[in-house]
Every structure is written in structure tokens, then in C-alpha cells.
Amino acid sequence: MTHPPPSAAGAITDVAGIEVGHFTDTRRPTGCTVVLARQGAVAGVDVRGAAPGTRETDLLAPANTVEQVHAVLLAGGSAFGLDAASGVVRWLEERGIGLQVGPGRIPIVPAAVLFDLYLGDTRIRPDAQAGYAACDAASRQAPAEGSVGAGAGAVVGKVFGADRAMKGGIGTACVEVGGIRLGALVACNAIGDVVDPDSGRLVAGARTLDGRALLDTRRALLRGEPPRRLVAGSNTSIGMIATDAVLTKPQAARLATVAHDGLARSINPAHTQWDGDVLFALGTGASGRTADMMVLATMAAEAVAQAVLRAVRAATSVSAGGLVLPAARDFGA
């Protein structure tokens, strides 16, 4: 089966005011991805996983003071990867971008990380220099997808052990309704399988004992096959949606919540105690128009689900850390 090229379904960079840049460290592999909103964007967040790794998420609560962010960072490296946000802050500060506080400007950069330490030397992880480099690479062009940036070391389908899993990645998509655009960017490192919600077909996930076919984690668990004991937080899908609609902060928070429906449609199981799933929502307001929240919510879930599918379909196989992990393309998915 063939699939459309990454540009066919659009990208989060189709949303005015949004830029994306990757840094990929091929030594392990690992990396980070930054989404820039140089003019600022109203933001919200919803943390659904039970083992998250985050930075600056409390300030996004609707009742709290700060209204806008200037970038969002997604990174591998587990808790170590949060260091990459410091590089993003420095890059923005050097360009005079940030919240005016007294005599200076403070860039507001929330971040979320995923666990990708199964692959190779755990001492190699995104740092401040990596975050800075991702900013240098940022542009309005459609970002690369698959085994790059925050998705470089992503792995999916680990319920029955990492040795029976497959390669994850990062993907993007964009939906347009009535002249309003909403894009998504997701780094998929889920413990569960990835499923095409339109067809119900398995795309990537846990493999059979011989490694030659997809197992179907949902059905395996329901028939009583015991899951492998896992380390909490050793999974996680992280990402964001962005729209050019004018949003209030409470609306951004609500869109971050409903965007998780896209994870639940395309990942099974999702939001487990072993995942740290986090989604941000950004509103650039660049269209100058408001939109019906029911429509935006539907667009958000759709864009996230499509971004997850593209993340694994664009991924490439990897051999690192004693693991040999095929990709969805190797199974014709």
C-alpha cells in the first residue's frame, strides 16, 4: 500500500505564526523539536498520562496570569531532555522575544519530554545546545516527519516488551474548515498500538513472538495475555495543536483537552499509568477570526489522530541498544 507524501495532508506550519525546527542526534538516536510563535500565542495544556515530564505547564492554567507563550519544546531524553528548553529560552532572549517584565523580556517556553532511553547510550540526550540548534533550524516549511527531532528515539507497542515493539516517530497534519486552519504535531512513543481510526487497521505496535506480524495488543490483553512489567514513564506521546483562530485562554485549555481524543482514537491503549501523555494548544489569532468551539474541537481531534498515523508511517527501522525495531513501512502499513 502506498501513502501520500508528508505534504499531502498539510502540516502545523500551515497555521500562520507557527514555525517548527528539529535537532536530531544520530549517535543514539534522540533529539528535540521546537515550535516557535514569535509574536506570542494564547496557550493551554492537558496532561493525561500518569508519568509526565513537563516544564512551565502550571502557568497555562486558565486562572493563572500569563496569557501567551513564545515557543513549545518537545524532547527525548526523559527528564534530562527538559534541559533543552533552556537553549530555546536563550535563543528567544537574544532576539528580544518574550514577556515584558520590568526592564527585560522573559521568553515563556513550556516543554514536555518522552522516554527514549531504550536506544543506545543514555548519556546522550538533548541539552540546551540541542534546543538552541532546533530554533536555528526552525522555519515555515513543512517539517520532516518520522525518525527525527523528538521522534528520533520514539518506540511504540511496548506492552509485551521493548524487544517486540516497533519504531515510533513524529508526525504533523493540518485541517481547514471555513478558512480556519488547525494543525497538529505529535511525537508518538506510546506503550500501545497505533491504529487507523477510519479503517480500524493496525499500523504499528506490539509484534508476535516471531516478530513477523502485528499482535494486536487490545485483543491480546482481553484474551488474558499478561503484559510485560514496565517502568513508569518509559513511554509517552507528546505534542500540540495550533490554530490561527482567535482563542481565549480557557478555550485553549479546552482544545488541549479534546485534542487527546485524537490520541485515544489512534493509540490503543492510551493514557495509561506507564505513559506521560501531554498535549498543548496554541492560538496565534493570525486569522483575526473566532470559530465555533464544536468545530475546532472536531478539527483538533482529527488533526492529532492523523499526525499520530503519519508519525509511525514516516518512521524508519532502527538497531540500537540491543534492540532491532522495524517500522510500519516494513509491514506495508
mmCIF file of C-alpha atoms in Angstrom:
data_model
loop_
_atom_site.group_PDB
_atom_site.id
_atom_site.type_symbol
_atom_site.label_atom_id
_atom_site.label_comp_id
_atom_site.label_asym_id
_atom_site.label_seq_id
_atom_site.Cartn_x
_atom_site.Cartn_y
_atom_site.Cartn_z
ATOM 1 C CA MET A 1 0.000 0.000 0.000
ATOM 2 C CA THR A 2 1.271 3.463 -0.833
ATOM 3 C CA HIS A 3 0.609 6.601 1.181
ATOM 4 C CA PRO A 4 0.554 10.285 0.244
ATOM 5 C CA PRO A 5 3.727 12.281 0.782
ATOM 6 C CA PRO A 6 4.011 14.189 4.083
ATOM 7 C CA SER A 7 2.884 17.455 2.479
ATOM 8 C CA ALA A 8 -0.375 15.983 1.146
ATOM 9 C CA ALA A 9 -2.344 16.409 4.395
ATOM 10 C CA GLY A 10 -0.672 19.656 5.365
ATOM 11 C CA ALA A 11 1.418 20.495 8.403
ATOM 12 C CA ILE A 12 1.212 22.543 11.580
ATOM 13 C CA THR A 13 3.315 25.170 9.827
ATOM 14 C CA ASP A 14 0.336 25.861 7.546
ATOM 15 C CA VAL A 15 -1.001 27.807 10.542
ATOM 16 C CA ALA A 16 0.121 31.444 10.283
ATOM 17 C CA GLY A 17 2.522 32.439 13.040
ATOM 18 C CA ILE A 18 3.963 28.943 13.594
ATOM 19 C CA GLU A 19 7.476 27.700 12.796
ATOM 20 C CA VAL A 20 8.994 24.277 13.520
ATOM 21 C CA GLY A 21 12.593 23.148 13.861
ATOM 22 C CA HIS A 22 14.194 19.789 14.658
ATOM 23 C CA PHE A 23 17.507 18.785 16.157
ATOM 24 C CA THR A 24 18.406 15.106 15.688
ATOM 25 C CA ASP A 25 21.328 13.394 17.394
ATOM 26 C CA THR A 26 22.021 10.265 15.366
ATOM 27 C CA ARG A 27 24.512 8.862 17.869
ATOM 28 C CA ARG A 28 21.759 7.233 19.958
ATOM 29 C CA PRO A 29 19.289 8.312 18.367
ATOM 30 C CA THR A 30 17.446 11.107 20.180
ATOM 31 C CA GLY A 31 16.503 14.722 19.568
ATOM 32 C CA CYS A 32 14.149 17.604 20.174
ATOM 33 C CA THR A 33 11.617 19.670 18.266
ATOM 34 C CA VAL A 34 10.665 23.293 18.848
ATOM 35 C CA VAL A 35 7.515 25.108 17.782
ATOM 36 C CA LEU A 36 8.068 28.858 17.655
ATOM 37 C CA ALA A 37 5.368 31.509 17.975
ATOM 38 C CA ARG A 38 7.494 34.642 17.753
ATOM 39 C CA GLN A 39 4.535 37.005 18.115
ATOM 40 C CA GLY A 40 3.191 35.029 21.051
ATOM 41 C CA ALA A 41 0.269 32.601 21.154
ATOM 42 C CA VAL A 42 -2.503 32.059 23.685
ATOM 43 C CA ALA A 43 -1.855 28.618 25.168
ATOM 44 C CA GLY A 44 -3.388 25.781 27.133
ATOM 45 C CA VAL A 45 -2.278 22.292 28.133
ATOM 46 C CA ASP A 46 -3.769 18.985 29.216
ATOM 47 C CA VAL A 47 -1.615 16.364 30.941
ATOM 48 C CA ARG A 48 -3.345 12.979 30.699
ATOM 49 C CA GLY A 49 -0.589 10.441 31.207
ATOM 50 C CA ALA A 50 0.230 9.281 34.740
ATOM 51 C CA ALA A 51 4.001 9.720 34.380
ATOM 52 C CA PRO A 52 4.609 13.094 32.669
ATOM 53 C CA GLY A 53 7.811 15.091 32.340
ATOM 54 C CA THR A 54 6.996 18.773 31.864
ATOM 55 C CA ARG A 55 8.167 22.363 32.323
ATOM 56 C CA GLU A 56 6.124 25.579 32.740
ATOM 57 C CA THR A 57 2.731 23.875 32.476
ATOM 58 C CA ASP A 58 1.181 25.318 35.657
ATOM 59 C CA LEU A 59 1.255 28.839 34.243
ATOM 60 C CA LEU A 60 -1.013 27.703 31.394
ATOM 61 C CA ALA A 61 -3.945 27.068 33.741
ATOM 62 C CA PRO A 62 -6.817 29.378 32.685
ATOM 63 C CA ALA A 63 -6.857 31.161 36.061
ATOM 64 C CA ASN A 64 -3.152 31.959 36.039
ATOM 65 C CA THR A 65 -1.660 35.227 34.863
ATOM 66 C CA VAL A 66 0.480 34.535 31.782
ATOM 67 C CA GLU A 67 -1.634 34.656 28.614
ATOM 68 C CA GLN A 68 0.857 33.792 25.871
ATOM 69 C CA VAL A 69 3.836 31.556 25.168
ATOM 70 C CA HIS A 70 6.609 32.140 22.637
ATOM 71 C CA ALA A 71 7.639 28.544 21.958
ATOM 72 C CA VAL A 72 6.897 24.971 22.991
ATOM 73 C CA LEU A 73 9.600 22.322 23.174
ATOM 74 C CA LEU A 74 9.169 18.578 22.682
ATOM 75 C CA ALA A 75 12.194 16.433 23.522
ATOM 76 C CA GLY A 76 13.507 12.956 24.017
ATOM 77 C CA GLY A 77 15.861 12.072 26.847
ATOM 78 C CA SER A 78 13.229 11.711 29.582
ATOM 79 C CA ALA A 79 13.712 14.221 32.438
ATOM 80 C CA PHE A 80 17.215 15.034 31.154
ATOM 81 C CA GLY A 81 15.691 16.389 27.945
ATOM 82 C CA LEU A 82 13.975 19.260 29.755
ATOM 83 C CA ASP A 83 17.377 20.953 29.738
ATOM 84 C CA ALA A 84 16.881 21.652 26.024
ATOM 85 C CA ALA A 85 14.245 24.273 26.877
ATOM 86 C CA SER A 86 16.991 26.470 28.320
ATOM 87 C CA GLY A 87 18.527 26.695 24.857
ATOM 88 C CA VAL A 88 15.189 27.779 23.402
ATOM 89 C CA VAL A 89 14.858 30.477 26.064
ATOM 90 C CA ARG A 90 18.364 31.758 25.277
ATOM 91 C CA TRP A 91 17.674 31.830 21.531
ATOM 92 C CA LEU A 92 14.482 33.838 22.017
ATOM 93 C CA GLU A 93 16.087 36.204 24.528
ATOM 94 C CA GLU A 94 18.879 37.012 22.089
ATOM 95 C CA ARG A 95 16.228 38.123 19.601
ATOM 96 C CA GLY A 96 14.252 40.240 22.054
ATOM 97 C CA ILE A 97 11.294 37.851 22.118
ATOM 98 C CA GLY A 98 9.451 37.354 25.392
ATOM 99 C CA LEU A 99 7.072 38.683 28.002
ATOM 100 C CA GLN A 100 7.928 42.225 29.052
ATOM 101 C CA VAL A 101 8.604 42.140 32.805
ATOM 102 C CA GLY A 102 10.099 45.332 34.187
ATOM 103 C CA PRO A 103 13.317 46.147 32.333
ATOM 104 C CA GLY A 104 13.607 42.843 30.458
ATOM 105 C CA ARG A 105 11.794 40.268 28.368
ATOM 106 C CA ILE A 106 11.276 36.709 29.597
ATOM 107 C CA PRO A 107 10.575 34.070 26.925
ATOM 108 C CA ILE A 108 7.818 31.689 28.018
ATOM 109 C CA VAL A 109 8.693 28.170 26.856
ATOM 110 C CA PRO A 110 6.650 25.228 28.157
ATOM 111 C CA ALA A 111 8.094 21.803 27.407
ATOM 112 C CA ALA A 112 7.306 18.100 27.566
ATOM 113 C CA VAL A 113 9.607 15.091 27.244
ATOM 114 C CA LEU A 114 9.316 11.442 26.306
ATOM 115 C CA PHE A 115 11.357 8.434 27.376
ATOM 116 C CA ASP A 116 13.629 7.215 24.586
ATOM 117 C CA LEU A 117 16.457 5.770 26.690
ATOM 118 C CA TYR A 118 15.955 2.206 25.422
ATOM 119 C CA LEU A 119 18.062 3.069 22.399
ATOM 120 C CA GLY A 120 21.820 3.328 22.947
ATOM 121 C CA ASP A 121 23.924 5.339 25.383
ATOM 122 C CA THR A 122 21.627 7.055 27.905
ATOM 123 C CA ARG A 123 24.286 9.722 28.497
ATOM 124 C CA ILE A 124 23.455 11.114 25.050
ATOM 125 C CA ARG A 125 20.329 13.260 25.333
ATOM 126 C CA PRO A 126 19.051 16.664 24.212
ATOM 127 C CA ASP A 127 20.638 19.574 26.079
ATOM 128 C CA ALA A 128 20.488 23.375 25.902
ATOM 129 C CA GLN A 129 22.673 23.383 22.791
ATOM 130 C CA ALA A 130 20.241 20.976 21.109
ATOM 131 C CA GLY A 131 17.304 23.255 21.900
ATOM 132 C CA TYR A 132 19.184 26.247 20.509
ATOM 133 C CA ALA A 133 20.036 24.323 17.327
ATOM 134 C CA ALA A 134 16.380 23.333 16.860
ATOM 135 C CA CYS A 135 15.470 27.045 16.957
ATOM 136 C CA ASP A 136 18.151 27.825 14.367
ATOM 137 C CA ALA A 137 16.576 25.196 12.114
ATOM 138 C CA ALA A 138 13.011 26.443 12.541
ATOM 139 C CA SER A 139 11.062 27.624 9.506
ATOM 140 C CA ARG A 140 7.596 27.877 7.997
ATOM 141 C CA GLN A 141 8.353 24.898 5.756
ATOM 142 C CA ALA A 142 6.564 21.620 6.435
ATOM 143 C CA PRO A 143 8.768 19.831 8.992
ATOM 144 C CA ALA A 144 10.359 16.464 8.380
ATOM 145 C CA GLU A 145 8.431 13.544 9.861
ATOM 146 C CA GLY A 146 9.268 10.125 11.248
ATOM 147 C CA SER A 147 12.550 9.328 12.989
ATOM 148 C CA VAL A 148 13.681 12.917 13.523
ATOM 149 C CA GLY A 149 13.669 15.504 16.300
ATOM 150 C CA ALA A 150 11.649 14.467 19.348
ATOM 151 C CA GLY A 151 10.603 11.342 17.446
ATOM 152 C CA ALA A 152 14.159 10.164 16.679
ATOM 153 C CA GLY A 153 14.210 7.625 19.514
ATOM 154 C CA ALA A 154 10.478 7.023 19.846
ATOM 155 C CA VAL A 155 9.246 3.433 20.133
ATOM 156 C CA VAL A 156 5.645 2.140 20.056
ATOM 157 C CA GLY A 157 3.927 -1.076 21.111
ATOM 158 C CA LYS A 158 5.857 -1.991 24.268
ATOM 159 C CA VAL A 159 3.111 -3.700 26.275
ATOM 160 C CA PHE A 160 4.750 -7.090 25.736
ATOM 161 C CA GLY A 161 8.323 -5.848 25.920
ATOM 162 C CA ALA A 162 10.545 -3.438 24.016
ATOM 163 C CA ASP A 163 12.048 -6.344 22.071
ATOM 164 C CA ARG A 164 8.656 -6.915 20.412
ATOM 165 C CA ALA A 165 7.973 -3.217 19.760
ATOM 166 C CA MET A 166 8.317 -1.060 16.638
ATOM 167 C CA LYS A 167 9.748 2.318 15.724
ATOM 168 C CA GLY A 168 7.710 5.413 16.563
ATOM 169 C CA GLY A 169 8.296 8.941 15.338
ATOM 170 C CA ILE A 170 6.948 12.450 14.958
ATOM 171 C CA GLY A 171 4.190 13.493 12.589
ATOM 172 C CA THR A 172 2.132 16.504 11.608
ATOM 173 C CA ALA A 173 -1.182 17.267 9.919
ATOM 174 C CA CYS A 174 -3.484 20.210 9.271
ATOM 175 C CA VAL A 175 -7.239 20.552 8.901
ATOM 176 C CA GLU A 176 -9.001 23.579 7.369
ATOM 177 C CA VAL A 177 -12.697 24.380 7.804
ATOM 178 C CA GLY A 178 -14.324 27.634 6.745
ATOM 179 C CA GLY A 179 -10.985 29.355 6.249
ATOM 180 C CA ILE A 180 -9.731 28.485 9.756
ATOM 181 C CA ARG A 181 -6.691 26.250 9.990
ATOM 182 C CA LEU A 182 -5.756 23.909 12.826
ATOM 183 C CA GLY A 183 -2.573 21.845 12.742
ATOM 184 C CA ALA A 184 -1.101 19.168 14.983
ATOM 185 C CA LEU A 185 2.386 17.919 15.741
ATOM 186 C CA VAL A 186 2.796 14.690 17.748
ATOM 187 C CA ALA A 187 5.820 12.668 18.842
ATOM 188 C CA CYS A 188 4.417 9.162 19.268
ATOM 189 C CA ASN A 189 6.269 6.995 21.789
ATOM 190 C CA ALA A 190 3.197 5.152 23.063
ATOM 191 C CA ILE A 191 3.101 1.920 25.003
ATOM 192 C CA GLY A 192 0.084 0.949 22.899
ATOM 193 C CA ASP A 193 -0.506 0.123 19.251
ATOM 194 C CA VAL A 194 -1.208 2.733 16.583
ATOM 195 C CA VAL A 195 -4.498 2.177 14.776
ATOM 196 C CA ASP A 196 -6.013 3.896 11.739
ATOM 197 C CA PRO A 197 -9.306 5.173 13.229
ATOM 198 C CA ASP A 198 -11.019 5.296 9.837
ATOM 199 C CA SER A 199 -10.368 1.672 8.911
ATOM 200 C CA GLY A 200 -9.614 0.090 12.296
ATOM 201 C CA ARG A 201 -6.458 -1.363 10.757
ATOM 202 C CA LEU A 202 -3.353 -1.827 12.915
ATOM 203 C CA VAL A 203 -0.490 0.293 11.645
ATOM 204 C CA ALA A 204 2.297 -0.320 14.193
ATOM 205 C CA GLY A 205 2.709 -1.784 17.654
ATOM 206 C CA ALA A 206 3.493 -4.977 19.518
ATOM 207 C CA ARG A 207 4.636 -7.864 17.355
ATOM 208 C CA THR A 208 4.075 -11.593 17.612
ATOM 209 C CA LEU A 209 6.705 -13.771 19.283
ATOM 210 C CA ASP A 210 8.441 -14.434 15.963
ATOM 211 C CA GLY A 211 8.446 -10.681 15.254
ATOM 212 C CA ARG A 212 6.966 -11.092 11.788
ATOM 213 C CA ALA A 213 3.445 -9.755 12.299
ATOM 214 C CA LEU A 214 1.445 -7.330 14.397
ATOM 215 C CA LEU A 215 -0.035 -8.935 17.503
ATOM 216 C CA ASP A 216 -2.993 -6.596 18.279
ATOM 217 C CA THR A 217 -2.386 -5.553 21.876
ATOM 218 C CA ARG A 218 -6.043 -4.844 22.650
ATOM 219 C CA ARG A 219 -7.226 -8.296 21.718
ATOM 220 C CA ALA A 220 -4.193 -9.965 23.329
ATOM 221 C CA LEU A 221 -4.871 -8.257 26.658
ATOM 222 C CA LEU A 222 -8.580 -9.051 26.517
ATOM 223 C CA ARG A 223 -7.898 -12.742 25.963
ATOM 224 C CA GLY A 224 -5.686 -12.783 29.041
ATOM 225 C CA GLU A 225 -2.123 -12.484 27.781
ATOM 226 C CA PRO A 226 -0.161 -10.807 30.620
ATOM 227 C CA PRO A 227 1.661 -7.554 29.843
ATOM 228 C CA ARG A 228 5.382 -7.247 30.488
ATOM 229 C CA ARG A 229 6.297 -5.389 33.681
ATOM 230 C CA LEU A 230 7.326 -1.897 32.620
ATOM 231 C CA VAL A 231 8.974 1.157 34.095
ATOM 232 C CA ALA A 232 6.537 4.007 34.762
ATOM 233 C CA GLY A 233 7.072 6.893 32.349
ATOM 234 C CA SER A 234 9.042 4.807 29.869
ATOM 235 C CA ASN A 235 6.619 5.648 27.086
ATOM 236 C CA THR A 236 4.580 8.808 26.328
ATOM 237 C CA SER A 237 3.090 10.666 23.367
ATOM 238 C CA ILE A 238 3.622 14.428 23.448
ATOM 239 C CA GLY A 239 2.590 17.156 21.071
ATOM 240 C CA MET A 240 0.396 20.106 20.352
ATOM 241 C CA ILE A 241 -2.252 21.652 18.203
ATOM 242 C CA ALA A 242 -2.133 25.197 16.833
ATOM 243 C CA THR A 243 -4.822 27.267 15.157
ATOM 244 C CA ASP A 244 -4.954 30.683 13.536
ATOM 245 C CA ALA A 245 -8.340 31.302 15.184
ATOM 246 C CA VAL A 246 -8.624 33.862 17.967
ATOM 247 C CA LEU A 247 -8.788 31.969 21.270
ATOM 248 C CA THR A 248 -9.218 32.865 24.900
ATOM 249 C CA LYS A 249 -7.043 31.071 27.424
ATOM 250 C CA PRO A 250 -9.964 28.907 28.683
ATOM 251 C CA GLN A 251 -10.739 27.957 25.085
ATOM 252 C CA ALA A 252 -7.120 26.947 24.518
ATOM 253 C CA ALA A 253 -7.265 24.772 27.620
ATOM 254 C CA ARG A 254 -10.449 23.090 26.388
ATOM 255 C CA LEU A 255 -8.943 22.418 22.952
ATOM 256 C CA ALA A 256 -5.917 20.802 24.598
ATOM 257 C CA THR A 257 -8.330 18.506 26.427
ATOM 258 C CA VAL A 258 -10.388 17.458 23.420
ATOM 259 C CA ALA A 259 -7.254 17.046 21.304
ATOM 260 C CA HIS A 260 -6.495 14.000 23.452
ATOM 261 C CA ASP A 261 -9.480 12.327 21.772
ATOM 262 C CA GLY A 262 -7.197 12.074 18.740
ATOM 263 C CA LEU A 263 -4.681 10.077 20.788
ATOM 264 C CA ALA A 264 -7.430 7.798 22.092
ATOM 265 C CA ARG A 265 -8.692 7.141 18.551
ATOM 266 C CA SER A 266 -5.294 6.321 17.087
ATOM 267 C CA ILE A 267 -3.487 4.679 20.051
ATOM 268 C CA ASN A 268 -4.747 1.656 21.965
ATOM 269 C CA PRO A 269 -4.287 1.565 24.906
ATOM 270 C CA ALA A 270 -3.617 5.278 25.561
ATOM 271 C CA HIS A 271 -3.243 7.435 28.690
ATOM 272 C CA THR A 272 -2.002 4.517 30.778
ATOM 273 C CA GLN A 273 -0.105 4.626 34.069
ATOM 274 C CA TRP A 274 3.046 3.953 32.038
ATOM 275 C CA ASP A 275 2.526 6.902 29.653
ATOM 276 C CA GLY A 276 3.105 10.626 30.291
ATOM 277 C CA ASP A 277 0.844 11.904 27.517
ATOM 278 C CA VAL A 278 0.806 15.720 27.203
ATOM 279 C CA LEU A 279 -0.809 17.955 24.570
ATOM 280 C CA PHE A 280 -0.532 21.739 24.292
ATOM 281 C CA ALA A 281 -2.883 24.028 22.374
ATOM 282 C CA LEU A 282 -1.816 27.312 20.779
ATOM 283 C CA GLY A 283 -3.927 30.061 19.260
ATOM 284 C CA THR A 284 -1.994 32.564 17.147
ATOM 285 C CA GLY A 285 -5.095 34.584 16.262
ATOM 286 C CA ALA A 286 -3.462 35.358 12.905
ATOM 287 C CA SER A 287 -6.743 34.953 11.001
ATOM 288 C CA GLY A 288 -8.356 37.650 13.129
ATOM 289 C CA ARG A 289 -11.444 35.428 13.343
ATOM 290 C CA THR A 290 -13.160 33.406 16.040
ATOM 291 C CA ALA A 291 -14.544 29.944 15.325
ATOM 292 C CA ASP A 292 -17.207 27.676 16.760
ATOM 293 C CA MET A 293 -15.664 25.608 19.548
ATOM 294 C CA MET A 294 -17.509 22.464 18.479
ATOM 295 C CA VAL A 295 -15.916 22.721 15.046
ATOM 296 C CA LEU A 296 -12.468 23.492 16.499
ATOM 297 C CA ALA A 297 -12.751 20.531 18.867
ATOM 298 C CA THR A 298 -13.574 18.202 15.989
ATOM 299 C CA MET A 299 -10.677 19.601 13.967
ATOM 300 C CA ALA A 300 -8.291 19.188 16.917
ATOM 301 C CA ALA A 301 -9.040 15.508 17.470
ATOM 302 C CA GLU A 302 -8.852 14.789 13.730
ATOM 303 C CA ALA A 303 -5.522 16.567 13.270
ATOM 304 C CA VAL A 304 -3.951 14.779 16.243
ATOM 305 C CA ALA A 305 -5.109 11.349 15.055
ATOM 306 C CA GLN A 306 -3.720 11.992 11.571
ATOM 307 C CA ALA A 307 -0.420 13.281 12.998
ATOM 308 C CA VAL A 308 -0.017 10.068 15.003
ATOM 309 C CA LEU A 309 -0.590 7.940 11.907
ATOM 310 C CA ARG A 310 1.919 9.951 9.903
ATOM 311 C CA ALA A 311 4.463 9.739 12.721
ATOM 312 C CA VAL A 312 4.691 5.958 12.501
ATOM 313 C CA ARG A 313 4.207 5.681 8.747
ATOM 314 C CA ALA A 314 7.136 8.028 8.151
ATOM 315 C CA ALA A 315 9.384 6.312 10.721
ATOM 316 C CA THR A 316 12.315 4.139 9.702
ATOM 317 C CA SER A 317 13.658 0.995 11.355
ATOM 318 C CA VAL A 318 16.460 1.224 13.890
ATOM 319 C CA SER A 319 19.033 -1.009 15.547
ATOM 320 C CA ALA A 320 20.414 0.418 18.796
ATOM 321 C CA GLY A 321 20.816 -0.522 22.439
ATOM 322 C CA GLY A 322 20.488 -4.203 21.628
ATOM 323 C CA LEU A 323 17.071 -3.679 20.008
ATOM 324 C CA VAL A 324 16.192 -4.206 16.366
ATOM 325 C CA LEU A 325 12.932 -2.372 15.713
ATOM 326 C CA PRO A 326 11.143 -2.448 12.360
ATOM 327 C CA ALA A 327 8.888 0.379 11.180
ATOM 328 C CA ALA A 328 5.344 0.392 9.862
ATOM 329 C CA ARG A 329 6.630 0.707 6.297
ATOM 330 C CA ASP A 330 8.385 -2.659 6.744
ATOM 331 C CA PHE A 331 4.957 -4.247 7.309
ATOM 332 C CA GLY A 332 3.338 -2.441 4.388
ATOM 333 C CA ALA A 333 1.156 -0.427 6.772
#
